[in-house]
Every structure is written in C-alpha cells, then in structure tokens.
mmCIF file of C-alpha atoms in Angstrom:
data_model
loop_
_atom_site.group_PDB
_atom_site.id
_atom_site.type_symbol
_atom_site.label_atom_id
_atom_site.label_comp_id
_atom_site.label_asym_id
_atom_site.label_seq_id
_atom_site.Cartn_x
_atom_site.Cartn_y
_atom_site.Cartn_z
ATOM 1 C CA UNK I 183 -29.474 1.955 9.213
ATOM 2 C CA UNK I 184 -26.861 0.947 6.413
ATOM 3 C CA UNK I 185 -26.026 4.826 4.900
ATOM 4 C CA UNK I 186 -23.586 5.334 1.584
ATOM 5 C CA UNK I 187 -20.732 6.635 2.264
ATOM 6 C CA UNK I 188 -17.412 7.054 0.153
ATOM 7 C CA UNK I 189 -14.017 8.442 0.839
ATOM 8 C CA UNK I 190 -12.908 11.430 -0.284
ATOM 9 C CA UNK I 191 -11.040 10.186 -3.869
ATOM 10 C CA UNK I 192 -13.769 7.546 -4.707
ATOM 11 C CA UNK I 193 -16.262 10.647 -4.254
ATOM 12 C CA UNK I 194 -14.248 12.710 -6.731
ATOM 13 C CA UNK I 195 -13.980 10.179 -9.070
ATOM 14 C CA UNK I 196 -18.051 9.415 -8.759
ATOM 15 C CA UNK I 197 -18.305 13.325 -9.416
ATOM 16 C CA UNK I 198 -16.906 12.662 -12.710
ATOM 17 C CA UNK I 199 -18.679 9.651 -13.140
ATOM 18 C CA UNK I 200 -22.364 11.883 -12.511
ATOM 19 C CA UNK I 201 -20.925 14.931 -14.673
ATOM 20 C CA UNK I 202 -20.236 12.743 -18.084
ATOM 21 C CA UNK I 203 -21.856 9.207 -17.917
ATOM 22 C CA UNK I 204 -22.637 6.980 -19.356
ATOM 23 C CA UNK I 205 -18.882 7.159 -20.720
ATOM 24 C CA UNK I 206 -16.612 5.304 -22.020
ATOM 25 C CA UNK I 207 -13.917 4.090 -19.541
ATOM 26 C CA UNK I 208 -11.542 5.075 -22.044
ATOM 27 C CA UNK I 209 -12.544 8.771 -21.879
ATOM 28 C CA UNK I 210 -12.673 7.820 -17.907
ATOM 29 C CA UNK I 211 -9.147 7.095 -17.792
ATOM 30 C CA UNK I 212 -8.560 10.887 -19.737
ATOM 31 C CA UNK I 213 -10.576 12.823 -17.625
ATOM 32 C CA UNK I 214 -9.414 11.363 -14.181
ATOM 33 C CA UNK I 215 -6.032 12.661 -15.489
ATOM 34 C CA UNK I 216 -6.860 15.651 -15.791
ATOM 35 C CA UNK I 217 -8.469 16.346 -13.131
ATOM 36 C CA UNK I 218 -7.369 14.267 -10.292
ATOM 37 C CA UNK I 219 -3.812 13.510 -11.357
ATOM 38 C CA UNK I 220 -4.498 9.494 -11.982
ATOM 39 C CA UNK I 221 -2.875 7.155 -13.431
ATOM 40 C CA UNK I 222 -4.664 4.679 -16.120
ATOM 41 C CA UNK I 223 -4.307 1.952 -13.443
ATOM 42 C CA UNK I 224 -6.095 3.988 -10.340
ATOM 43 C CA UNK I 225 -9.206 4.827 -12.436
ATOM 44 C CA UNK I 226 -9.534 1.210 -13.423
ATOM 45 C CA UNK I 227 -8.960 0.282 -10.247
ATOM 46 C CA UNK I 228 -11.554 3.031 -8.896
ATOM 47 C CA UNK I 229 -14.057 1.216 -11.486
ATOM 48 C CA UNK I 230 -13.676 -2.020 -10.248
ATOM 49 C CA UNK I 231 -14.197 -1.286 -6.600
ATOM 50 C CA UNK I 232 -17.047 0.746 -7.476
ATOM 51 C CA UNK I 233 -18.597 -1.539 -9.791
ATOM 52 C CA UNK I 234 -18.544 -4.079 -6.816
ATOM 53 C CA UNK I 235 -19.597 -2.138 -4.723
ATOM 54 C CA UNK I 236 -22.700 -1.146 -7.259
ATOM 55 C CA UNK I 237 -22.390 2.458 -7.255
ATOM 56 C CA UNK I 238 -21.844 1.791 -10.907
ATOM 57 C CA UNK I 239 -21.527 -0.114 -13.735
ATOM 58 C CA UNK I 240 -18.839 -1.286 -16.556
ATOM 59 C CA UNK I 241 -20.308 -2.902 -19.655
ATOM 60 C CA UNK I 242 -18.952 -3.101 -22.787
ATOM 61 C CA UNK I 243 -16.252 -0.329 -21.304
ATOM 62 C CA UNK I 244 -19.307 1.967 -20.678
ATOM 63 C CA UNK I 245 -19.096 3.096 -17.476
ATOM 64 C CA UNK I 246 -22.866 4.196 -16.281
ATOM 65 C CA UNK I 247 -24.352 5.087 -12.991
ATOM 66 C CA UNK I 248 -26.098 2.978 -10.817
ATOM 67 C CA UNK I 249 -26.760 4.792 -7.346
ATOM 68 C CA UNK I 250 -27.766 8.941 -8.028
ATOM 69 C CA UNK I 251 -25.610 11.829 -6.694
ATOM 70 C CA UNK I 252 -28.496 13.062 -4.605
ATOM 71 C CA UNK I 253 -28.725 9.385 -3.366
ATOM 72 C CA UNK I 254 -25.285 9.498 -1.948
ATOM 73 C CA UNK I 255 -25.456 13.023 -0.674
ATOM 74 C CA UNK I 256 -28.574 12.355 0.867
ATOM 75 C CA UNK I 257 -27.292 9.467 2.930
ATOM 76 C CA UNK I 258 -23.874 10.922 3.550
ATOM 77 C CA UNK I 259 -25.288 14.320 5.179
ATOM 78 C CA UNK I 260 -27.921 12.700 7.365
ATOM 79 C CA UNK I 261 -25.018 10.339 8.444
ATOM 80 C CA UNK I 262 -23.255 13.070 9.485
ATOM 81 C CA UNK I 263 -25.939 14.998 11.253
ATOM 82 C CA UNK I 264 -26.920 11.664 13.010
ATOM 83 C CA UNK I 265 -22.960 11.060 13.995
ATOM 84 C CA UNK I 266 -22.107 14.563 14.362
ATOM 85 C CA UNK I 267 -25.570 16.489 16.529
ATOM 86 C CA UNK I 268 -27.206 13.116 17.306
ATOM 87 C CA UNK I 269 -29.653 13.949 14.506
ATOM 88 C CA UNK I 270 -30.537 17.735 15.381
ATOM 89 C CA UNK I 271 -30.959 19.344 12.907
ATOM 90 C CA UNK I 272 -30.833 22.674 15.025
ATOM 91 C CA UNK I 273 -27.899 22.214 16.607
ATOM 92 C CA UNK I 274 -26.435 21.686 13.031
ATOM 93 C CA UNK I 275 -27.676 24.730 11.688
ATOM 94 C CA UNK I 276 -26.461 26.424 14.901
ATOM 95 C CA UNK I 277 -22.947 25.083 14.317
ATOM 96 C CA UNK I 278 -22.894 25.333 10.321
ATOM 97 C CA UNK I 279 -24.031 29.149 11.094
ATOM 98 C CA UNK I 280 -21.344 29.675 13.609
ATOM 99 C CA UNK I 281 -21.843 33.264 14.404
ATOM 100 C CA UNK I 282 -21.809 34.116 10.247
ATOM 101 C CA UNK I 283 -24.919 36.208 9.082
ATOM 102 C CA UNK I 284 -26.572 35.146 6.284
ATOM 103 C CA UNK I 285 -28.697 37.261 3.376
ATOM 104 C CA UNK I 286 -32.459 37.905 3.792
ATOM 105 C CA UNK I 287 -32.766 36.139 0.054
ATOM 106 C CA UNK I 288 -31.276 32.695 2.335
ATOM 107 C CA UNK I 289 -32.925 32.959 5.017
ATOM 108 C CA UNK I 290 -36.238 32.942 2.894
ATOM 109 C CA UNK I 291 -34.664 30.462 0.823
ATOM 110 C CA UNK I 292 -34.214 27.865 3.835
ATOM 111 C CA UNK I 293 -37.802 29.085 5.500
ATOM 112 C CA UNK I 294 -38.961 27.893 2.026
ATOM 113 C CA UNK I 295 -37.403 24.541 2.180
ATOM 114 C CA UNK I 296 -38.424 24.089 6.319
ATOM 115 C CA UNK I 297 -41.661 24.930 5.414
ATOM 116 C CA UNK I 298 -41.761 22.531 2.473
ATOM 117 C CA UNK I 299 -40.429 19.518 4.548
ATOM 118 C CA UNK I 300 -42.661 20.176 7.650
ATOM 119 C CA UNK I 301 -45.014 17.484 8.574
ATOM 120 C CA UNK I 302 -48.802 19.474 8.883
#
C-alpha cells in the first residue's frame, strides 16, 4: 500500500496551506515568513514540488488544496502504526500511554471512538 507521507517542513508549509486556502501565493510567500522563517524562493519552491506532487494546486497564483489534512494524517499515522507495532493498535496505545494516566472524560472519550469503529 502506497501511504502519503511528507517531511517535516513540507508538512508545515501544507498546515498553512489547509489553515488559509485557497490563497493567493502572494499572501503564501507572507505567511511562510512569518511563520516558518522562508524565504520568497523556498515557498515557491515548496509550491512547485507540491503541486507535482498533487497535494495541491497553483492556478492563476491561487494556491488551493488538492489532497485533505485528514487525508494525509490518516495515511501518515496508520503508516506509522504499521512500521512502528506491525499494525497493533494495542501495543500503540500501550506505548503512546507509557505508564501516564489519563482522565476518566478520555478514557470515555476513546471507549466512544473504539466503540464507534468496531466491526458488530
């Protein structure tokens, strides 16, 4: 299975990307500067790759979003579980846990969310 997957910068600049598109790569170009410190050259860079890669799009400088935040995150966190706890999802819990305690308000939260995802 072919999972999305982006390195650390390219995922901060996507953030941005999901928080204020469609934008104007312009505007892009501002906001990257502030907050990740790039120059105009890096974000137009970080477009271009992107663009190619079809995580988004650039048309008429309009930079809009092809692939969904919950898209990527979805892929990237069962990649990890697979590579990480050969896809056990107990044995990630066990490890995320690591010996912390968690509120009775969580623990009903995530019975919720088992209980909503279990096959019947």
């Amino acid at each position: 299975m072919e999972y999305l997957k982006l390195c650390d910068s390219d995922y901060r600049f996507m953030t941005i990307v999901w928080e204020h598109a469609p934008v104007h790569s312009g505007e892009l170009v501002k906001l990257c500067n502030a907050a990740l410190g790039w120059k105009k050259s890096t974000t137009y860079t970080t477009i271009k790759k992107l663009s190619e890669k079809g995580y988004i799009q650039n048309e008429d400088t309009v930079v809009s979003v092809l692939i969904p935040r919950e898209r990527v995150q979805k892929d990237e966190s069962n990649y990890f579980v697979e590579r990480t706890f050969g896809g056990s999802l107990p044995q990630f819990l066990t490890a995320f846990l690591g010996g912390k305690k968690i509120s009775a308000e969580e623990a009903e939260r995530i019975k919720k969310i088992i209980d909503d995802y279990s096959q019947k």
